[in-house]
């Protein structure tokens, strides 16, 4: 097999496309297939830097890990990083190319990128045995079909079979499957090869009559019913799904190795980015991580993390409005641990000059670290390696702010003053020995009898989670049918489900959109 492929679409956002794509990649990799993930356009504040210095969605980096291949800019040629409710930074082939409003992007720029998206997909298909593509949102967003570069436009250009995933835990999945198919043009419907039910709880035999009726209505089989799986812990894509006051992960971890636990509070700043930085902390036995948005929630925290953000100045104002800035200052004065990462590091500094991101000009920081930050037009994208607390550390950098460190102790190209640390490095806490050394420092400063578990390997835990995704596909999906679709393409003779795309939508009847 060479150049096979499949597109995983969803009835809605968060239906489980990322999980299913990663699971199929891991299942194929186990079979010895050279497989790569692909998503033509991704909207996410959670990104990653590849070894060649390209920025892509972190979900695609996770899927590359599931496929056991190195992430590449080809796997996510267009990345949109929201900067407000109406505008995003456009990252093309790993490099930022400008800021556009939603109207400006969908009004013309998006469609010009379809050629680039298809070229990247074809390059991957010429290199790998199979490419598993992920759609975005729903393929039946009829208001956006004319500018689509990630769902049916890609499937049609590459003649890919499409499997539609629906989240049954939310209810209404049969109407979603039927409606998604029935709103597509005849040409698009020809590629809809089947359905996958996700997040099912209970006795699957009770579901089977509905699946049979769905087959009768659409002429398409359901290719699997995936059970609800708790605590998958994969890298999030579109936003922070956990409650601000909920645990960061549902997974059960071992009891603490010492007498005490460590409580970590993460400030849920606006436009929070790369909040996966705290996943490695949450994976540690005895470490409890929560996202917070009120000053009283910092009182019993042993460590407060101020995370990255796509809006440093906006997040700084939010900290002040909420009273969190004063709470952080009190913590620093009392010698209680605070860690700032990327945008959080910038906010902890003394002064910010920003004529790029917010265009706010001169802004006073929190003054907890001797650092001055100036935003540069060029984005820093790097994969640094260094040492801190006597241990080797690897990380990645994604930022416009350039920090001038004027004092303190060196710390991962940032600095430390007492119990306040700041760095631009994302992912540093995934380095196991460094994470344990850092937690020992936090426990000492917090007066906790906490002992890091000696054997925790974040990389091994991540592999276990990816294997769980592969198990979901291998155990609960019709892998013979999936294999046939990947190898042979869309099946022939699939029936048309009326009414099809409305007038004015590509492939639909001519006329004015919305006309009767």
Short mmCIF file of C-alpha atoms in Angstrom, two decimals:
data_model
loop_
_atom_site.label_atom_id
_atom_site.label_comp_id
_atom_site.label_asym_id
_atom_site.label_seq_id
_atom_site.Cartn_x
_atom_site.Cartn_y
_atom_site.Cartn_z
CA UNK A 1 0.00 0.00 0.00
CA UNK A 2 1.30 3.44 -0.94
CA UNK A 3 -0.60 6.70 -0.77
CA UNK A 4 -3.76 5.28 0.81
CA UNK A 5 -5.89 7.62 2.83
CA UNK A 6 -8.98 8.40 4.84
CA UNK A 7 -10.61 11.56 6.17
CA UNK A 8 -12.12 11.54 9.67
CA UNK A 9 -14.93 14.10 9.84
CA UNK A 10 -17.25 14.88 12.73
CA UNK A 11 -20.87 15.78 13.19
CA UNK A 12 -19.74 18.61 15.50
CA UNK A 13 -16.62 20.10 17.00
CA UNK A 14 -15.27 17.92 19.82
CA UNK A 15 -17.02 14.82 18.48
CA UNK A 16 -13.77 12.87 18.82
CA UNK A 17 -12.04 13.43 15.46
CA UNK A 18 -8.60 13.94 17.03
CA UNK A 19 -8.94 10.81 19.17
CA UNK A 20 -10.12 8.65 16.28
CA UNK A 21 -7.43 9.98 13.93
CA UNK A 22 -4.72 9.28 16.50
CA UNK A 23 -6.20 5.86 17.24
CA UNK A 24 -6.22 4.86 13.57
CA UNK A 25 -2.63 6.10 13.23
CA UNK A 26 -1.49 4.00 16.21
CA UNK A 27 -3.43 0.93 15.00
CA UNK A 28 -1.83 1.18 11.54
CA UNK A 29 1.63 1.79 12.98
CA UNK A 30 1.27 -1.43 14.98
CA UNK A 31 0.59 -3.25 11.70
CA UNK A 32 3.87 -1.99 10.27
CA UNK A 33 2.20 0.61 8.05
CA UNK A 34 4.12 3.87 7.52
CA UNK A 35 1.36 6.32 8.35
CA UNK A 36 1.16 10.08 8.83
CA UNK A 37 -1.57 12.37 10.21
CA UNK A 38 -2.84 15.44 8.37
CA UNK A 39 -5.13 18.38 9.06
CA UNK A 40 -5.34 21.02 6.36
CA UNK A 41 -6.45 23.82 8.67
CA UNK A 42 -6.41 23.88 12.44
CA UNK A 43 -7.65 26.57 14.82
CA UNK A 44 -5.85 26.22 18.12
CA UNK A 45 -3.86 28.07 20.74
CA UNK A 46 -2.16 24.82 21.62
CA UNK A 47 0.78 24.50 19.25
CA UNK A 48 4.14 22.79 18.92
CA UNK A 49 7.49 23.43 17.24
CA UNK A 50 8.87 20.76 14.92
CA UNK A 51 12.58 19.98 14.65
CA UNK A 52 12.83 22.14 11.53
CA UNK A 53 11.42 25.10 13.49
CA UNK A 54 7.85 25.07 12.15
CA UNK A 55 4.79 25.76 14.29
CA UNK A 56 1.89 23.29 13.96
CA UNK A 57 -1.13 22.31 16.03
CA UNK A 58 -0.22 20.27 19.06
CA UNK A 59 -2.94 17.75 18.20
CA UNK A 60 -1.12 16.93 14.95
CA UNK A 61 2.15 16.55 16.86
CA UNK A 62 0.35 14.13 19.19
CA UNK A 63 -1.03 12.22 16.19
CA UNK A 64 2.46 12.02 14.70
CA UNK A 65 3.55 10.46 17.99
CA UNK A 66 0.70 7.97 17.64
CA UNK A 67 1.99 7.18 14.13
CA UNK A 68 5.56 6.93 15.49
CA UNK A 69 6.87 9.51 13.01
CA UNK A 70 8.46 12.93 13.39
CA UNK A 71 6.00 15.86 13.22
CA UNK A 72 6.26 18.06 10.12
CA UNK A 73 4.75 21.31 8.85
CA UNK A 74 3.24 19.27 6.00
CA UNK A 75 0.92 17.65 8.55
CA UNK A 76 -0.78 20.97 9.41
CA UNK A 77 -0.11 23.51 6.63
CA UNK A 78 -2.55 26.15 7.96
CA UNK A 79 -2.78 27.01 11.66
CA UNK A 80 -5.05 29.77 12.96
CA UNK A 81 -4.20 31.18 16.39
CA UNK A 82 -7.07 33.31 17.74
CA UNK A 83 -6.09 36.70 19.12
CA UNK A 84 -9.64 37.86 19.76
CA UNK A 85 -13.21 36.78 19.06
CA UNK A 86 -12.91 38.07 15.49
CA UNK A 87 -9.28 37.74 14.37
CA UNK A 88 -6.50 35.17 14.22
CA UNK A 89 -2.84 34.95 13.37
CA UNK A 90 -2.40 32.86 10.22
CA UNK A 91 0.51 30.41 10.33
CA UNK A 92 1.32 28.98 6.90
CA UNK A 93 3.67 26.01 6.59
CA UNK A 94 4.89 26.66 10.11
CA UNK A 95 5.55 30.41 9.85
CA UNK A 96 3.27 33.36 10.72
CA UNK A 97 2.18 35.34 7.66
CA UNK A 98 -0.20 37.89 9.17
CA UNK A 99 -3.25 38.66 11.25
CA UNK A 100 -6.68 38.45 9.59
CA UNK A 101 -10.25 39.01 10.67
CA UNK A 102 -12.66 36.10 10.29
CA UNK A 103 -14.45 38.02 7.52
CA UNK A 104 -11.18 38.72 5.70
CA UNK A 105 -10.03 35.10 5.96
CA UNK A 106 -13.29 33.50 4.84
CA UNK A 107 -13.86 36.30 2.36
CA UNK A 108 -11.10 35.21 0.03
CA UNK A 109 -7.76 34.36 1.62
CA UNK A 110 -8.84 30.93 2.82
CA UNK A 111 -9.79 29.58 -0.59
CA UNK A 112 -6.43 30.61 -2.06
CA UNK A 113 -4.78 28.23 0.41
CA UNK A 114 -6.61 25.13 -0.83
CA UNK A 115 -3.92 24.47 -3.43
CA UNK A 116 -1.21 24.56 -0.76
CA UNK A 117 -3.22 22.23 1.49
CA UNK A 118 -3.75 19.67 -1.29
CA UNK A 119 -0.09 19.86 -2.34
CA UNK A 120 1.03 19.11 1.23
CA UNK A 121 -1.36 16.17 1.43
CA UNK A 122 -0.14 14.77 -1.88
CA UNK A 123 3.48 15.09 -0.76
CA UNK A 124 2.69 13.10 2.37
CA UNK A 125 0.82 10.49 0.32
CA UNK A 126 3.83 10.09 -1.97
CA UNK A 127 6.03 9.46 1.07
CA UNK A 128 3.87 7.35 3.39
CA UNK A 129 1.84 4.19 2.92
CA UNK A 130 -1.23 5.93 4.33
CA UNK A 131 -2.30 9.39 5.46
CA UNK A 132 -5.14 9.75 7.99
CA UNK A 133 -6.70 13.19 7.66
CA UNK A 134 -8.73 15.01 10.27
CA UNK A 135 -11.51 17.39 9.37
CA UNK A 136 -12.62 20.42 11.38
CA UNK A 137 -15.98 21.17 12.93
CA UNK A 138 -18.59 19.60 10.68
CA UNK A 139 -18.44 19.01 6.92
CA UNK A 140 -22.07 20.20 6.73
CA UNK A 141 -21.34 23.83 7.68
CA UNK A 142 -23.21 24.99 4.59
CA UNK A 143 -22.36 28.65 5.24
CA UNK A 144 -18.64 27.82 4.95
CA UNK A 145 -18.65 25.15 2.22
CA UNK A 146 -17.56 27.58 -0.51
CA UNK A 147 -14.35 28.40 1.39
CA UNK A 148 -13.71 24.94 2.82
CA UNK A 149 -10.08 23.78 2.80
CA UNK A 150 -10.21 21.09 5.49
CA UNK A 151 -13.30 18.90 5.05
CA UNK A 152 -15.08 17.85 1.84
CA UNK A 153 -13.01 20.09 -0.43
CA UNK A 154 -9.91 18.14 0.59
CA UNK A 155 -11.70 14.79 0.40
CA UNK A 156 -12.99 15.62 -3.07
CA UNK A 157 -9.63 16.91 -4.36
CA UNK A 158 -7.83 13.78 -3.13
CA UNK A 159 -10.73 11.31 -3.65
CA UNK A 160 -10.63 10.26 0.00
CA UNK A 161 -13.30 8.18 1.69
CA UNK A 162 -14.83 9.96 4.68
CA UNK A 163 -15.84 8.42 8.00
CA UNK A 164 -18.09 10.65 10.14
CA UNK A 165 -17.67 10.52 13.93
CA UNK A 166 -20.55 11.39 16.27
CA UNK A 167 -20.53 11.91 20.05
CA UNK A 168 -23.46 9.87 21.37
CA UNK A 169 -22.84 11.02 24.94
CA UNK A 170 -24.32 14.40 24.00
CA UNK A 171 -27.43 12.83 22.50
CA UNK A 172 -28.97 13.20 19.06
CA UNK A 173 -26.30 11.24 17.23
CA UNK A 174 -28.69 9.58 14.71
CA UNK A 175 -30.09 12.95 13.64
CA UNK A 176 -26.53 14.26 13.41
CA UNK A 177 -25.38 11.41 11.15
CA UNK A 178 -28.44 11.68 8.94
CA UNK A 179 -28.46 15.49 8.80
CA UNK A 180 -24.74 15.72 8.10
CA UNK A 181 -25.10 13.40 5.12
CA UNK A 182 -28.36 14.93 3.85
CA UNK A 183 -26.95 18.48 3.76
CA UNK A 184 -24.11 17.54 1.41
CA UNK A 185 -24.12 17.75 -2.36
CA UNK A 186 -24.34 14.51 -4.38
CA UNK A 187 -20.60 14.78 -5.19
CA UNK A 188 -19.72 15.12 -1.50
CA UNK A 189 -22.13 12.38 -0.43
CA UNK A 190 -20.35 9.97 -2.77
CA UNK A 191 -17.37 10.14 -0.39
CA UNK A 192 -19.26 9.59 2.90
CA UNK A 193 -18.38 5.94 3.47
CA UNK A 194 -19.71 5.27 6.98
CA UNK A 195 -20.12 6.37 10.57
CA UNK A 196 -18.35 5.87 13.89
CA UNK A 197 -20.21 6.26 17.17
CA UNK A 198 -18.00 7.71 19.91
CA UNK A 199 -18.35 7.86 23.74
CA UNK A 200 -21.02 5.16 24.12
CA UNK A 201 -22.01 4.00 27.60
CA UNK A 202 -24.07 0.86 28.26
CA UNK A 203 -25.22 -2.21 26.36
CA UNK A 204 -24.42 -1.87 22.66
CA UNK A 205 -27.21 -4.27 21.72
CA UNK A 206 -29.70 -1.55 22.70
CA UNK A 207 -28.10 0.68 20.06
CA UNK A 208 -28.20 -1.83 17.22
CA UNK A 209 -31.81 -1.23 16.08
CA UNK A 210 -30.98 2.44 15.59
CA UNK A 211 -27.86 1.57 13.62
CA UNK A 212 -29.91 -0.72 11.39
CA UNK A 213 -32.45 2.07 10.77
CA UNK A 214 -29.61 4.51 10.02
CA UNK A 215 -28.28 2.06 7.44
CA UNK A 216 -31.73 1.88 5.86
CA UNK A 217 -32.04 5.67 5.78
CA UNK A 218 -28.57 6.47 4.43
CA UNK A 219 -27.26 3.26 2.83
CA UNK A 220 -24.13 3.59 4.99
CA UNK A 221 -22.88 1.27 7.71
CA UNK A 222 -21.71 2.21 11.17
CA UNK A 223 -18.10 1.02 11.30
CA UNK A 224 -17.76 0.89 15.06
CA UNK A 225 -19.13 1.91 18.44
CA UNK A 226 -16.33 3.26 20.63
CA UNK A 227 -16.96 3.18 24.39
CA UNK A 228 -16.64 6.22 26.63
CA UNK A 229 -12.99 6.19 27.74
CA UNK A 230 -12.10 8.16 30.86
CA UNK A 231 -8.83 9.99 31.34
CA UNK A 232 -7.36 9.67 27.87
CA UNK A 233 -5.22 12.73 28.61
CA UNK A 234 -4.30 13.54 25.00
CA UNK A 235 -3.22 17.01 23.94
CA UNK A 236 -6.22 19.27 23.52
CA UNK A 237 -6.77 21.21 20.33
CA UNK A 238 -9.46 23.85 20.24
CA UNK A 239 -9.74 24.95 23.83
CA UNK A 240 -9.73 24.18 27.51
CA UNK A 241 -12.37 21.51 27.92
CA UNK A 242 -12.00 21.03 31.65
CA UNK A 243 -13.91 23.25 34.04
CA UNK A 244 -11.94 26.08 35.57
CA UNK A 245 -12.55 24.45 38.91
CA UNK A 246 -12.26 20.87 37.74
CA UNK A 247 -9.26 18.60 37.86
CA UNK A 248 -6.92 18.86 34.89
CA UNK A 249 -7.21 15.14 34.22
CA UNK A 250 -9.70 12.42 35.09
CA UNK A 251 -7.10 9.66 35.12
CA UNK A 252 -6.36 7.88 38.39
CA UNK A 253 -2.75 8.18 39.51
CA UNK A 254 -0.81 6.42 42.24
CA UNK A 255 -0.86 7.80 45.79
CA UNK A 256 1.89 10.27 46.78
CA UNK A 257 5.33 8.89 47.50
CA UNK A 258 5.72 11.24 50.50
CA UNK A 259 3.43 12.28 53.33
CA UNK A 260 1.94 15.34 51.61
CA UNK A 261 0.44 16.22 48.26
CA UNK A 262 1.36 19.32 46.27
CA UNK A 263 -1.46 21.59 45.11
CA UNK A 264 -0.87 23.46 41.85
CA UNK A 265 -3.14 26.33 40.76
CA UNK A 266 -2.99 27.41 37.11
CA UNK A 267 -4.32 30.90 36.37
CA UNK A 268 -6.87 30.47 33.57
CA UNK A 269 -5.84 33.63 31.70
CA UNK A 270 -7.65 34.77 28.53
CA UNK A 271 -6.37 33.24 25.27
CA UNK A 272 -4.46 30.65 27.27
CA UNK A 273 -2.01 28.78 25.06
CA UNK A 274 -0.07 25.55 25.51
CA UNK A 275 -1.79 24.73 28.78
CA UNK A 276 -0.50 21.18 28.17
CA UNK A 277 2.66 22.43 29.94
CA UNK A 278 1.04 21.38 33.22
CA UNK A 279 0.13 17.88 32.04
CA UNK A 280 3.49 16.57 33.22
CA UNK A 281 2.77 17.96 36.70
CA UNK A 282 -0.68 16.36 36.74
CA UNK A 283 0.89 13.01 35.82
CA UNK A 284 2.99 13.02 39.00
CA UNK A 285 1.61 10.95 41.89
CA UNK A 286 0.63 13.32 44.69
CA UNK A 287 0.37 16.45 42.51
CA UNK A 288 -3.11 17.96 42.19
CA UNK A 289 -3.53 20.49 39.35
CA UNK A 290 -6.50 22.84 39.04
CA UNK A 291 -7.33 25.80 36.79
CA UNK A 292 -8.46 28.84 38.77
CA UNK A 293 -9.76 32.35 38.14
CA UNK A 294 -10.18 33.86 41.65
CA UNK A 295 -7.57 35.11 44.13
CA UNK A 296 -8.96 33.04 47.02
CA UNK A 297 -8.17 29.91 45.03
CA UNK A 298 -4.45 30.69 45.28
CA UNK A 299 -4.44 30.68 49.09
CA UNK A 300 -3.90 26.97 49.63
CA UNK A 301 -1.82 26.40 46.46
CA UNK A 302 1.76 25.27 46.91
CA UNK A 303 2.64 26.40 43.38
CA UNK A 304 0.90 28.89 41.13
CA UNK A 305 1.53 28.67 37.39
CA UNK A 306 0.93 31.68 35.14
CA UNK A 307 0.73 29.97 31.72
CA UNK A 308 1.27 31.11 28.16
CA UNK A 309 -1.23 33.27 26.30
CA UNK A 310 -1.75 34.78 22.86
CA UNK A 311 -2.63 38.08 24.56
CA UNK A 312 -0.02 38.97 27.17
CA UNK A 313 -1.21 42.54 27.77
CA UNK A 314 -4.86 41.50 27.82
CA UNK A 315 -4.10 38.67 30.28
CA UNK A 316 -2.11 41.06 32.47
CA UNK A 317 -5.10 43.40 32.70
CA UNK A 318 -7.30 40.40 33.52
CA UNK A 319 -5.00 39.41 36.39
CA UNK A 320 -5.30 42.92 37.80
CA UNK A 321 -9.07 43.13 37.34
CA UNK A 322 -9.57 39.82 39.10
CA UNK A 323 -7.31 40.63 42.04
CA UNK A 324 -4.96 37.83 41.02
CA UNK A 325 -2.07 40.25 40.45
CA UNK A 326 -2.15 41.33 44.10
CA UNK A 327 -2.41 37.71 45.22
CA UNK A 328 0.67 36.83 43.16
CA UNK A 329 2.59 39.76 44.65
CA UNK A 330 1.70 38.60 48.16
CA UNK A 331 2.89 35.09 47.32
CA UNK A 332 6.21 36.37 46.02
CA UNK A 333 6.73 38.56 49.11
CA UNK A 334 6.05 35.56 51.34
CA UNK A 335 8.48 33.33 49.42
CA UNK A 336 5.72 31.06 48.06
CA UNK A 337 6.41 29.48 44.66
CA UNK A 338 5.23 31.02 41.37
CA UNK A 339 6.17 29.82 37.86
CA UNK A 340 5.59 31.90 34.74
CA UNK A 341 5.80 30.23 31.32
CA UNK A 342 6.13 32.22 28.08
CA UNK A 343 3.39 34.89 28.29
CA UNK A 344 3.21 34.21 32.03
CA UNK A 345 6.94 34.89 32.29
CA UNK A 346 6.48 38.15 30.40
CA UNK A 347 3.71 39.24 32.78
CA UNK A 348 5.89 38.58 35.82
CA UNK A 349 8.52 41.00 34.46
CA UNK A 350 8.92 44.69 35.22
CA UNK A 351 8.00 46.25 31.88
CA UNK A 352 6.49 45.34 28.50
CA UNK A 353 6.76 47.23 25.23
CA UNK A 354 4.21 45.87 22.78
CA UNK A 355 3.64 47.42 19.36
CA UNK A 356 3.01 44.01 17.77
CA UNK A 357 0.49 41.80 19.57
CA UNK A 358 -1.78 44.26 21.42
CA UNK A 359 -0.20 47.49 20.12
CA UNK A 360 -0.64 48.83 23.65
CA UNK A 361 2.81 50.39 23.72
CA UNK A 362 4.40 50.75 27.16
CA UNK A 363 2.83 48.60 29.90
CA UNK A 364 3.99 47.95 33.44
CA UNK A 365 4.36 44.29 34.34
CA UNK A 366 3.83 42.71 37.75
CA UNK A 367 7.42 43.49 38.72
CA UNK A 368 8.14 40.11 40.30
CA UNK A 369 11.13 39.40 38.05
CA UNK A 370 13.86 41.80 36.78
CA UNK A 371 12.91 41.47 33.14
CA UNK A 372 12.02 43.89 30.35
CA UNK A 373 10.10 42.51 27.38
CA UNK A 374 9.89 44.00 23.90
CA UNK A 375 7.62 42.40 21.30
CA UNK A 376 9.33 41.77 17.97
CA UNK A 377 7.54 41.39 14.61
CA UNK A 378 9.35 38.09 14.02
CA UNK A 379 8.18 35.12 16.05
CA UNK A 380 10.77 33.04 17.89
CA UNK A 381 10.30 29.35 17.06
CA UNK A 382 12.96 27.12 18.59
CA UNK A 383 13.70 23.76 20.23
CA UNK A 384 16.22 24.65 22.96
CA UNK A 385 18.19 22.22 25.11
CA UNK A 386 19.84 23.29 28.36
CA UNK A 387 20.34 22.61 32.03
CA UNK A 388 18.60 23.76 35.18
CA UNK A 389 18.73 22.60 38.80
CA UNK A 390 21.56 20.30 37.76
CA UNK A 391 19.45 18.40 35.21
CA UNK A 392 19.19 18.30 31.42
CA UNK A 393 16.09 20.02 30.01
CA UNK A 394 14.47 20.07 26.57
CA UNK A 395 11.72 22.47 25.53
CA UNK A 396 10.28 24.54 22.72
CA UNK A 397 9.72 28.27 22.25
CA UNK A 398 6.83 30.10 20.53
CA UNK A 399 6.77 33.83 21.25
CA UNK A 400 7.04 37.37 19.87
CA UNK A 401 8.25 38.84 23.16
CA UNK A 402 12.02 39.20 23.56
CA UNK A 403 13.11 39.20 27.20
CA UNK A 404 16.01 41.26 28.54
CA UNK A 405 16.97 39.68 31.85
CA UNK A 406 18.49 42.28 34.19
CA UNK A 407 19.17 40.20 37.29
CA UNK A 408 18.27 37.13 39.32
CA UNK A 409 19.62 33.64 38.87
CA UNK A 410 19.65 32.14 35.34
CA UNK A 411 16.78 29.72 34.70
CA UNK A 412 16.16 28.20 31.24
CA UNK A 413 17.08 31.45 29.44
CA UNK A 414 14.82 33.27 31.89
CA UNK A 415 15.51 33.90 35.54
CA UNK A 416 14.66 33.09 39.13
CA UNK A 417 14.32 35.41 42.10
CA UNK A 418 13.67 33.57 45.35
CA UNK A 419 10.64 31.38 44.80
CA UNK A 420 9.57 33.06 41.56
CA UNK A 421 10.68 31.41 38.31
CA UNK A 422 10.15 32.53 34.72
CA UNK A 423 11.01 31.03 31.32
CA UNK A 424 9.91 31.14 27.69
CA UNK A 425 10.39 27.38 27.42
CA UNK A 426 7.27 25.27 26.91
CA UNK A 427 7.46 21.56 27.62
CA UNK A 428 10.35 21.80 30.07
CA UNK A 429 8.44 19.90 32.75
CA UNK A 430 8.26 16.86 30.46
CA UNK A 431 11.97 16.29 31.25
CA UNK A 432 11.56 13.83 34.12
CA UNK A 433 14.71 14.48 36.17
CA UNK A 434 14.28 18.25 35.94
CA UNK A 435 10.59 18.03 36.88
CA UNK A 436 11.45 16.04 40.00
CA UNK A 437 14.17 18.51 40.97
CA UNK A 438 11.79 21.43 40.44
CA UNK A 439 9.06 19.80 42.53
CA UNK A 440 11.54 19.20 45.35
CA UNK A 441 12.34 22.93 45.28
CA UNK A 442 8.63 23.79 45.34
CA UNK A 443 7.96 21.40 48.22
CA UNK A 444 10.82 22.85 50.21
CA UNK A 445 9.62 26.42 49.69
CA UNK A 446 6.02 25.43 50.43
CA UNK A 447 6.95 23.51 53.57
CA UNK A 448 5.39 20.31 52.25
CA UNK A 449 6.64 16.79 52.98
CA UNK A 450 6.19 15.89 49.35
CA UNK A 451 8.52 13.43 47.63
CA UNK A 452 8.50 13.07 43.82
CA UNK A 453 7.92 9.48 42.72
CA UNK A 454 11.27 8.24 41.37
CA UNK A 455 9.97 6.21 38.44
CA UNK A 456 7.48 8.52 36.71
CA UNK A 457 8.24 8.76 32.99
CA UNK A 458 6.08 11.27 31.17
CA UNK A 459 7.11 9.86 27.78
CA UNK A 460 6.08 6.36 28.88
CA UNK A 461 2.73 7.63 30.18
CA UNK A 462 2.12 9.39 26.86
CA UNK A 463 2.88 6.14 25.01
CA UNK A 464 0.42 4.29 27.23
CA UNK A 465 -2.29 6.83 26.38
CA UNK A 466 -1.57 6.56 22.66
CA UNK A 467 -1.75 2.78 22.91
CA UNK A 468 -5.16 3.15 24.56
CA UNK A 469 -6.31 5.11 21.51
CA UNK A 470 -5.03 2.34 19.25
CA UNK A 471 -6.88 -0.20 21.40
CA UNK A 472 -10.16 1.69 20.94
CA UNK A 473 -9.87 1.28 17.17
CA UNK A 474 -8.51 -2.26 17.21
CA UNK A 475 -11.10 -3.58 19.67
CA UNK A 476 -14.25 -1.66 18.77
CA UNK A 477 -14.02 -0.54 15.14
CA UNK A 478 -14.44 -2.63 12.00
CA UNK A 479 -10.75 -2.57 11.10
CA UNK A 480 -11.27 -4.73 7.99
CA UNK A 481 -13.67 -2.10 6.63
CA UNK A 482 -11.31 0.74 7.56
CA UNK A 483 -8.39 -1.04 5.90
CA UNK A 484 -10.41 -1.52 2.72
CA UNK A 485 -11.37 2.17 2.62
CA UNK A 486 -7.77 3.28 3.15
CA UNK A 487 -6.48 0.96 0.41
CA UNK A 488 -9.28 1.18 -2.17
CA UNK A 489 -10.87 4.57 -1.62
CA UNK A 490 -14.57 5.47 -1.52
CA UNK A 491 -17.02 2.63 -2.17
CA UNK A 492 -19.17 2.81 -5.28
CA UNK A 493 -22.94 2.84 -5.46
CA UNK A 494 -23.65 4.80 -2.28
CA UNK A 495 -27.19 6.22 -2.42
CA UNK A 496 -28.00 9.92 -2.41
CA UNK A 497 -29.76 11.14 0.74
CA UNK A 498 -32.12 14.04 -0.02
CA UNK A 499 -32.39 16.98 0.04
CA UNK A 500 -28.66 17.52 -0.49
CA UNK A 501 -26.87 20.85 -0.42
CA UNK A 502 -29.13 23.93 -0.63
CA UNK A 503 -29.00 26.35 -3.57
CA UNK A 504 -25.79 28.35 -3.85
CA UNK A 505 -23.61 25.81 -2.01
CA UNK A 506 -20.91 24.17 -4.19
CA UNK A 507 -22.37 21.03 -5.70
CA UNK A 508 -25.91 22.06 -4.82
CA UNK A 509 -28.54 23.33 -7.25
CA UNK A 510 -28.01 26.78 -8.74
CA UNK A 511 -29.76 29.68 -7.13
CA UNK A 512 -29.59 32.08 -4.25
CA UNK A 513 -28.40 30.58 -0.93
CA UNK A 514 -31.38 30.10 1.38
CA UNK A 515 -33.93 30.63 -1.40
CA UNK A 516 -36.99 28.35 -1.23
#
